[in-house]
Amino acid sequence: MGSLTTVGYLWALLSVSATLLCCTGCYLPYWIQGRLLGRVDAYFSSFRRCNYPKVSPQGSVEIIMQCARYSRWKDIPSGWWQVTTVLMAFACVLSILVAVVATSSCFLNYVIHSSTAKLAGTLQLIAGLLACSGAAVYPFGLDNREVQDCCGVSAHEYNLGNCKISWSVYILTTGVTLLLICFYLSHFVTRDCCLS
């Protein structure tokens, strides 16, 4: 018999689900949606974008119809977005670490104990808080030129202008919510937690 309770197996499943959702929500560039030149949908996240303008060597502007990350760190159009990228990356790394431990504890006896389960839950709480902090910092960078080209000049800190929140934000929100639920469940993961 393993060291996990039924709640422990649920915790492991939710930990993997939370990690997949958080990493997907962070990576996909569909955080905000606007219209470039009034005719092409454009999307932004903190370090990726879809359908963006590029100046050709002849000086004309063409729209690149693809999703890509910014070529260099300094190409990210806002310092706030750089901070968001770092916070989200740390959140994903912590979440992945706990998901690996949680998954292995389902198949190997006594990989996780009461104290390590609580530590894992605390790491999940920290990951959730880092992701929330990144999401809170991100809107400070909405006043950059790329966003204003798609969302209008009224776009600035915490004002999307003509843009709207897109579906990656909902994926990320679901992942963070699951991380917070996992933090709570981590207190009931092992059989020895129920004996103390």
Tab-separated table of N, CA and C in Angstrom, residues 58-179:
chain	number	residue	atom	x	y	z
A	58	GLN	N	13.257	47.517	-47.841
A	58	GLN	CA	12.881	48.631	-48.715
A	58	GLN	C	12.121	49.721	-47.959
A	59	GLY	N	11.792	49.482	-46.700
A	59	GLY	CA	11.105	50.479	-45.888
A	59	GLY	C	9.601	50.319	-45.825
A	60	SER	N	9.060	49.348	-46.545
A	60	SER	CA	7.614	49.133	-46.494
A	60	SER	C	7.273	48.233	-45.291
A	61	VAL	N	6.049	48.358	-44.820
A	61	VAL	CA	5.593	47.582	-43.676
A	61	VAL	C	4.773	46.398	-44.178
A	62	GLU	N	5.159	45.221	-43.744
A	62	GLU	CA	4.381	44.036	-44.069
A	62	GLU	C	3.941	43.376	-42.764
A	63	ILE	N	2.834	42.661	-42.840
A	63	ILE	CA	2.323	41.980	-41.650
A	63	ILE	C	2.746	40.521	-41.716
A	64	ILE	N	3.447	40.091	-40.696
A	64	ILE	CA	3.882	38.698	-40.591
A	64	ILE	C	2.738	37.916	-39.960
A	65	MET	N	2.194	36.973	-40.703
A	65	MET	CA	1.023	36.214	-40.252
A	65	MET	C	1.465	34.916	-39.566
A	66	GLN	N	2.060	35.057	-38.396
A	66	GLN	CA	2.482	33.898	-37.625
A	66	GLN	C	2.640	34.288	-36.164
A	67	CYS	N	2.756	33.290	-35.326
A	67	CYS	CA	3.024	33.519	-33.908
A	67	CYS	C	4.493	33.254	-33.647
A	68	ALA	N	5.113	34.121	-32.876
A	68	ALA	CA	6.534	33.958	-32.574
A	68	ALA	C	6.868	34.718	-31.300
A	69	ARG	N	7.948	34.307	-30.695
A	69	ARG	CA	8.440	35.060	-29.543
A	69	ARG	C	9.236	36.248	-30.068
A	70	TYR	N	9.471	37.214	-29.207
A	70	TYR	CA	10.324	38.329	-29.597
A	70	TYR	C	11.737	37.791	-29.788
A	71	SER	N	12.440	38.282	-30.796
A	71	SER	CA	13.742	37.732	-31.174
A	71	SER	C	14.773	37.822	-30.051
A	72	ARG	N	14.792	38.948	-29.375
A	72	ARG	CA	15.747	39.159	-28.287
A	72	ARG	C	15.002	39.663	-27.070
A	73	TRP	N	15.626	39.507	-25.924
A	73	TRP	CA	15.031	39.945	-24.662
A	73	TRP	C	14.676	41.424	-24.725
A	74	LYS	N	15.573	42.237	-25.278
A	74	LYS	CA	15.320	43.686	-25.327
A	74	LYS	C	14.238	44.064	-26.331
A	75	ASP	N	13.841	43.123	-27.204
A	75	ASP	CA	12.757	43.394	-28.156
A	75	ASP	C	11.380	43.345	-27.501
A	76	ILE	N	11.287	42.731	-26.315
A	76	ILE	CA	10.005	42.748	-25.596
A	76	ILE	C	9.679	44.218	-25.341
A	77	PRO	N	8.508	44.691	-25.792
A	77	PRO	CA	8.262	46.138	-25.844
A	77	PRO	C	8.046	46.845	-24.509
A	78	SER	N	8.085	46.128	-23.406
A	78	SER	CA	7.856	46.776	-22.124
A	78	SER	C	8.679	46.081	-21.037
A	79	GLY	N	9.281	46.887	-20.178
A	79	GLY	CA	9.974	46.328	-19.013
A	79	GLY	C	9.022	45.556	-18.111
A	80	TRP	N	7.780	46.005	-18.055
A	80	TRP	CA	6.770	45.309	-17.251
A	80	TRP	C	6.508	43.912	-17.814
A	81	TRP	N	6.521	43.786	-19.123
A	81	TRP	CA	6.313	42.475	-19.750
A	81	TRP	C	7.510	41.563	-19.506
A	82	GLN	N	8.700	42.147	-19.423
A	82	GLN	CA	9.876	41.351	-19.072
A	82	GLN	C	9.755	40.800	-17.654
A	83	VAL	N	9.297	41.637	-16.743
A	83	VAL	CA	9.080	41.185	-15.362
A	83	VAL	C	8.019	40.087	-15.331
A	84	THR	N	6.944	40.284	-16.077
A	84	THR	CA	5.891	39.270	-16.159
A	84	THR	C	6.448	37.951	-16.670
A	85	THR	N	7.275	38.001	-17.693
A	85	THR	CA	7.866	36.789	-18.258
A	85	THR	C	8.688	36.034	-17.217
A	86	VAL	N	9.489	36.753	-16.449
A	86	VAL	CA	10.319	36.120	-15.417
A	86	VAL	C	9.438	35.503	-14.335
A	87	LEU	N	8.439	36.242	-13.863
A	87	LEU	CA	7.552	35.721	-12.811
A	87	LEU	C	6.802	34.478	-13.284
A	88	MET	N	6.294	34.522	-14.507
A	88	MET	CA	5.570	33.370	-15.048
A	88	MET	C	6.494	32.171	-15.241
A	89	ALA	N	7.730	32.422	-15.656
A	89	ALA	CA	8.683	31.325	-15.846
A	89	ALA	C	8.973	30.631	-14.515
A	90	PHE	N	9.190	31.404	-13.463
A	90	PHE	CA	9.427	30.806	-12.146
A	90	PHE	C	8.196	30.038	-11.660
A	91	ALA	N	7.016	30.581	-11.910
A	91	ALA	CA	5.780	29.894	-11.525
A	91	ALA	C	5.676	28.546	-12.231
A	92	CYS	N	5.981	28.525	-13.510
A	92	CYS	CA	5.910	27.272	-14.275
A	92	CYS	C	6.945	26.265	-13.793
A	93	VAL	N	8.159	26.729	-13.520
A	93	VAL	CA	9.217	25.817	-13.051
A	93	VAL	C	8.820	25.179	-11.727
A	94	LEU	N	8.331	25.970	-10.776
A	94	LEU	CA	7.898	25.414	-9.490
A	94	LEU	C	6.756	24.432	-9.665
A	95	SER	N	5.818	24.781	-10.516
A	95	SER	CA	4.669	23.917	-10.764
A	95	SER	C	5.098	22.588	-11.386
A	96	ILE	N	6.012	22.648	-12.340
A	96	ILE	CA	6.519	21.427	-12.977
A	96	ILE	C	7.244	20.555	-11.962
A	97	LEU	N	8.063	21.163	-11.127
A	97	LEU	CA	8.804	20.416	-10.100
A	97	LEU	C	7.853	19.631	-9.199
A	98	VAL	N	6.814	20.288	-8.719
A	98	VAL	CA	5.851	19.622	-7.837
A	98	VAL	C	5.066	18.557	-8.600
A	99	ALA	N	4.717	18.825	-9.847
A	99	ALA	CA	3.968	17.845	-10.637
A	99	ALA	C	4.779	16.563	-10.838
A	100	VAL	N	6.087	16.697	-11.048
A	100	VAL	CA	6.948	15.519	-11.198
A	100	VAL	C	6.974	14.709	-9.900
A	101	VAL	N	7.126	15.395	-8.771
A	101	VAL	CA	7.126	14.704	-7.479
A	101	VAL	C	5.766	14.059	-7.219
A	102	ALA	N	4.701	14.779	-7.513
A	102	ALA	CA	3.353	14.248	-7.280
A	102	ALA	C	3.092	13.016	-8.134
A	103	THR	N	3.508	13.070	-9.386
A	103	THR	CA	3.307	11.924	-10.274
A	103	THR	C	4.113	10.715	-9.797
A	104	SER	N	5.366	10.936	-9.434
A	104	SER	CA	6.194	9.815	-8.980
A	104	SER	C	5.671	9.222	-7.684
A	105	SER	N	5.036	10.034	-6.842
A	105	SER	CA	4.499	9.514	-5.577
A	105	SER	C	3.303	8.585	-5.799
A	106	CYS	N	2.691	8.647	-6.970
A	106	CYS	CA	1.584	7.732	-7.289
A	106	CYS	C	2.087	6.322	-7.585
A	107	PHE	N	3.330	6.215	-8.052
A	107	PHE	CA	3.849	4.930	-8.491
A	107	PHE	C	4.924	4.357	-7.571
A	108	LEU	N	5.550	5.206	-6.794
A	108	LEU	CA	6.603	4.765	-5.889
A	108	LEU	C	6.180	5.035	-4.454
A	109	ASN	N	6.246	4.014	-3.621
A	109	ASN	CA	5.833	4.163	-2.233
A	109	ASN	C	6.753	5.114	-1.476
A	110	TYR	N	6.171	5.897	-0.674
A	110	TYR	CA	6.878	6.756	0.272
A	110	TYR	C	7.835	7.750	-0.383
A	111	VAL	N	7.501	8.202	-1.557
A	111	VAL	CA	8.255	9.285	-2.180
A	111	VAL	C	7.954	10.576	-1.438
A	112	ILE	N	6.735	10.687	-0.986
A	112	ILE	CA	6.305	11.921	-0.329
A	112	ILE	C	5.730	11.592	1.045
A	113	HIS	N	6.071	12.417	2.008
A	113	HIS	CA	5.582	12.263	3.385
A	113	HIS	C	4.797	13.510	3.759
A	114	SER	N	4.274	13.530	4.935
A	114	SER	CA	3.440	14.650	5.369
A	114	SER	C	4.173	15.982	5.247
A	115	SER	N	5.410	16.032	5.737
A	115	SER	CA	6.149	17.297	5.708
A	115	SER	C	6.522	17.702	4.279
A	116	THR	N	6.926	16.726	3.445
A	116	THR	CA	7.275	17.070	2.066
A	116	THR	C	6.039	17.408	1.242
A	117	ALA	N	4.892	16.812	1.602
A	117	ALA	CA	3.643	17.164	0.913
A	117	ALA	C	3.279	18.616	1.208
A	118	LYS	N	3.476	19.019	2.453
A	118	LYS	CA	3.179	20.417	2.813
A	118	LYS	C	4.154	21.369	2.136
A	119	LEU	N	5.415	20.945	2.014
A	119	LEU	CA	6.396	21.756	1.299
A	119	LEU	C	5.998	21.876	-0.174
A	120	ALA	N	5.583	20.752	-0.765
A	120	ALA	CA	5.136	20.776	-2.162
A	120	ALA	C	3.933	21.698	-2.323
A	121	GLY	N	3.003	21.634	-1.382
A	121	GLY	CA	1.843	22.522	-1.429
A	121	GLY	C	2.237	23.977	-1.307
A	122	THR	N	3.222	24.251	-0.444
A	122	THR	CA	3.705	25.624	-0.293
A	122	THR	C	4.341	26.111	-1.594
A	123	LEU	N	5.082	25.230	-2.264
A	123	LEU	CA	5.656	25.599	-3.567
A	123	LEU	C	4.556	25.886	-4.585
A	124	GLN	N	3.462	25.132	-4.511
A	124	GLN	CA	2.330	25.398	-5.400
A	124	GLN	C	1.681	26.744	-5.084
A	125	LEU	N	1.585	27.067	-3.806
A	125	LEU	CA	1.056	28.379	-3.410
A	125	LEU	C	1.956	29.486	-3.953
A	126	ILE	N	3.271	29.316	-3.800
A	126	ILE	CA	4.215	30.312	-4.302
A	126	ILE	C	4.095	30.442	-5.818
A	127	ALA	N	3.965	29.296	-6.509
A	127	ALA	CA	3.796	29.327	-7.970
A	127	ALA	C	2.535	30.096	-8.352
A	128	GLY	N	1.455	29.840	-7.635
A	128	GLY	CA	0.203	30.558	-7.899
A	128	GLY	C	0.345	32.057	-7.657
A	129	LEU	N	1.036	32.411	-6.575
A	129	LEU	CA	1.233	33.832	-6.266
A	129	LEU	C	2.146	34.508	-7.287
A	130	LEU	N	3.176	33.780	-7.746
A	130	LEU	CA	4.048	34.340	-8.783
A	130	LEU	C	3.275	34.585	-10.080
A	131	ALA	N	2.431	33.617	-10.457
A	131	ALA	CA	1.624	33.780	-11.671
A	131	ALA	C	0.650	34.949	-11.521
A	132	CYS	N	0.040	35.066	-10.348
A	132	CYS	CA	-0.873	36.201	-10.099
A	132	CYS	C	-0.118	37.522	-10.147
A	133	SER	N	1.093	37.543	-9.587
A	133	SER	CA	1.902	38.763	-9.615
A	133	SER	C	2.261	39.131	-11.048
A	134	GLY	N	2.618	38.113	-11.848
A	134	GLY	CA	2.919	38.371	-13.253
A	134	GLY	C	1.718	38.920	-13.994
A	135	ALA	N	0.555	38.348	-13.717
A	135	ALA	CA	-0.675	38.825	-14.360
A	135	ALA	C	-1.019	40.242	-13.906
A	136	ALA	N	-0.701	40.574	-12.659
A	136	ALA	CA	-0.985	41.917	-12.150
A	136	ALA	C	-0.027	42.954	-12.722
A	137	VAL	N	1.204	42.557	-13.006
A	137	VAL	CA	2.210	43.476	-13.541
A	137	VAL	C	2.011	43.710	-15.041
A	138	TYR	N	1.548	42.694	-15.746
A	138	TYR	CA	1.408	42.749	-17.204
A	138	TYR	C	0.659	43.997	-17.711
A	139	PRO	N	-0.478	44.371	-17.136
A	139	PRO	CA	-1.218	45.534	-17.669
A	139	PRO	C	-0.471	46.865	-17.569
A	140	PHE	N	0.568	46.956	-16.732
A	140	PHE	CA	1.349	48.189	-16.686
A	140	PHE	C	2.075	48.445	-18.007
A	141	GLY	N	2.277	47.379	-18.792
A	141	GLY	CA	2.974	47.513	-20.065
A	141	GLY	C	2.085	47.734	-21.264
A	142	LEU	N	0.808	47.969	-21.042
A	142	LEU	CA	-0.114	48.141	-22.167
A	142	LEU	C	0.036	49.463	-22.894
A	143	ASP	N	0.881	50.343	-22.383
A	143	ASP	CA	1.045	51.642	-23.035
A	143	ASP	C	2.154	51.629	-24.088
A	144	ASN	N	2.634	50.442	-24.484
A	144	ASN	CA	3.690	50.395	-25.493
A	144	ASN	C	3.105	50.575	-26.903
A	145	ARG	N	3.975	50.897	-27.829
A	145	ARG	CA	3.519	51.256	-29.177
A	145	ARG	C	2.837	50.092	-29.902
A	146	GLU	N	3.369	48.873	-29.731
A	146	GLU	CA	2.770	47.717	-30.413
A	146	GLU	C	1.315	47.526	-30.011
A	147	VAL	N	1.051	47.647	-28.721
A	147	VAL	CA	-0.325	47.490	-28.236
A	147	VAL	C	-1.187	48.643	-28.734
A	148	GLN	N	-0.668	49.848	-28.688
A	148	GLN	CA	-1.455	50.996	-29.130
A	148	GLN	C	-1.752	50.948	-30.630
A	149	ASP	N	-0.865	50.337	-31.412
A	149	ASP	CA	-1.147	50.160	-32.841
A	149	ASP	C	-2.341	49.242	-33.066
A	150	CYS	N	-2.573	48.317	-32.149
A	150	CYS	CA	-3.680	47.359	-32.287
A	150	CYS	C	-4.903	47.737	-31.462
A	151	CYS	N	-4.673	48.402	-30.359
A	151	CYS	CA	-5.764	48.674	-29.413
A	151	CYS	C	-6.185	50.132	-29.384
A	152	GLY	N	-5.494	50.974	-30.111
A	152	GLY	CA	-5.820	52.396	-30.123
A	152	GLY	C	-4.996	53.172	-29.111
A	153	VAL	N	-4.970	54.473	-29.288
A	153	VAL	CA	-4.160	55.331	-28.408
A	153	VAL	C	-4.717	55.397	-26.997
A	154	SER	N	-5.958	54.944	-26.802
A	154	SER	CA	-6.528	54.957	-25.453
A	154	SER	C	-5.981	53.809	-24.599
A	155	ALA	N	-5.260	52.874	-25.182
A	155	ALA	CA	-4.675	51.769	-24.421
A	155	ALA	C	-3.522	52.292	-23.585
A	156	HIS	N	-3.592	52.029	-22.310
A	156	HIS	CA	-2.508	52.376	-21.388
A	156	HIS	C	-2.659	51.492	-20.166
A	157	GLU	N	-1.938	51.792	-19.117
A	157	GLU	CA	-1.940	50.946	-17.922
A	157	GLU	C	-3.362	50.567	-17.504
A	158	TYR	N	-3.600	49.265	-17.440
A	158	TYR	CA	-4.882	48.697	-17.012
A	158	TYR	C	-6.069	49.170	-17.852
A	159	ASN	N	-5.815	49.595	-19.073
A	159	ASN	CA	-6.891	49.969	-19.995
A	159	ASN	C	-6.576	49.342	-21.346
A	160	LEU	N	-7.402	48.389	-21.774
A	160	LEU	CA	-7.162	47.669	-23.019
A	160	LEU	C	-7.520	48.465	-24.267
A	161	GLY	N	-8.127	49.626	-24.100
A	161	GLY	CA	-8.545	50.394	-25.273
A	161	GLY	C	-9.562	49.600	-26.079
A	162	ASN	N	-9.286	49.396	-27.360
A	162	ASN	CA	-10.195	48.645	-28.232
A	162	ASN	C	-9.932	47.141	-28.216
A	163	CYS	N	-8.989	46.699	-27.448
A	163	CYS	CA	-8.656	45.267	-27.376
A	163	CYS	C	-9.525	44.561	-26.349
A	164	LYS	N	-9.391	43.240	-26.313
A	164	LYS	CA	-10.125	42.454	-25.328
A	164	LYS	C	-9.245	41.317	-24.828
A	165	ILE	N	-9.601	40.815	-23.671
A	165	ILE	CA	-8.894	39.676	-23.104
A	165	ILE	C	-9.216	38.459	-23.952
A	166	SER	N	-8.199	37.654	-24.227
A	166	SER	CA	-8.389	36.475	-25.055
A	166	SER	C	-8.311	35.195	-24.208
A	167	TRP	N	-8.439	34.066	-24.839
A	167	TRP	CA	-8.709	32.807	-24.147
A	167	TRP	C	-7.549	32.234	-23.353
A	168	SER	N	-6.300	32.567	-23.644
A	168	SER	CA	-5.176	32.051	-22.849
A	168	SER	C	-5.251	32.511	-21.399
A	169	VAL	N	-5.808	33.682	-21.183
A	169	VAL	CA	-5.943	34.201	-19.817
A	169	VAL	C	-6.858	33.300	-18.993
A	170	TYR	N	-7.900	32.780	-19.627
A	170	TYR	CA	-8.821	31.897	-18.909
A	170	TYR	C	-8.173	30.552	-18.594
A	171	ILE	N	-7.335	30.064	-19.502
A	171	ILE	CA	-6.583	28.833	-19.240
A	171	ILE	C	-5.641	29.049	-18.062
A	172	LEU	N	-4.926	30.158	-18.077
A	172	LEU	CA	-3.991	30.484	-17.006
A	172	LEU	C	-4.720	30.648	-15.676
A	173	THR	N	-5.863	31.311	-15.691
A	173	THR	CA	-6.647	31.503	-14.462
A	173	THR	C	-7.104	30.174	-13.889
A	174	THR	N	-7.536	29.262	-14.745
A	174	THR	CA	-7.945	27.937	-14.283
A	174	THR	C	-6.768	27.197	-13.671
A	175	GLY	N	-5.599	27.283	-14.305
A	175	GLY	CA	-4.400	26.637	-13.767
A	175	GLY	C	-4.007	27.177	-12.412
A	176	VAL	N	-4.045	28.489	-12.248
A	176	VAL	CA	-3.703	29.102	-10.953
A	176	VAL	C	-4.717	28.700	-9.888
A	177	THR	N	-5.980	28.666	-10.247
A	177	THR	CA	-7.011	28.233	-9.295
A	177	THR	C	-6.742	26.809	-8.833
A	178	LEU	N	-6.376	25.932	-9.762
A	178	LEU	CA	-6.054	24.550	-9.395
A	178	LEU	C	-4.817	24.484	-8.500
A	179	LEU	N	-3.840	25.342	-8.744
A	179	LEU	CA	-2.660	25.379	-7.870
A	179	LEU	C	-3.052	25.736	-6.437
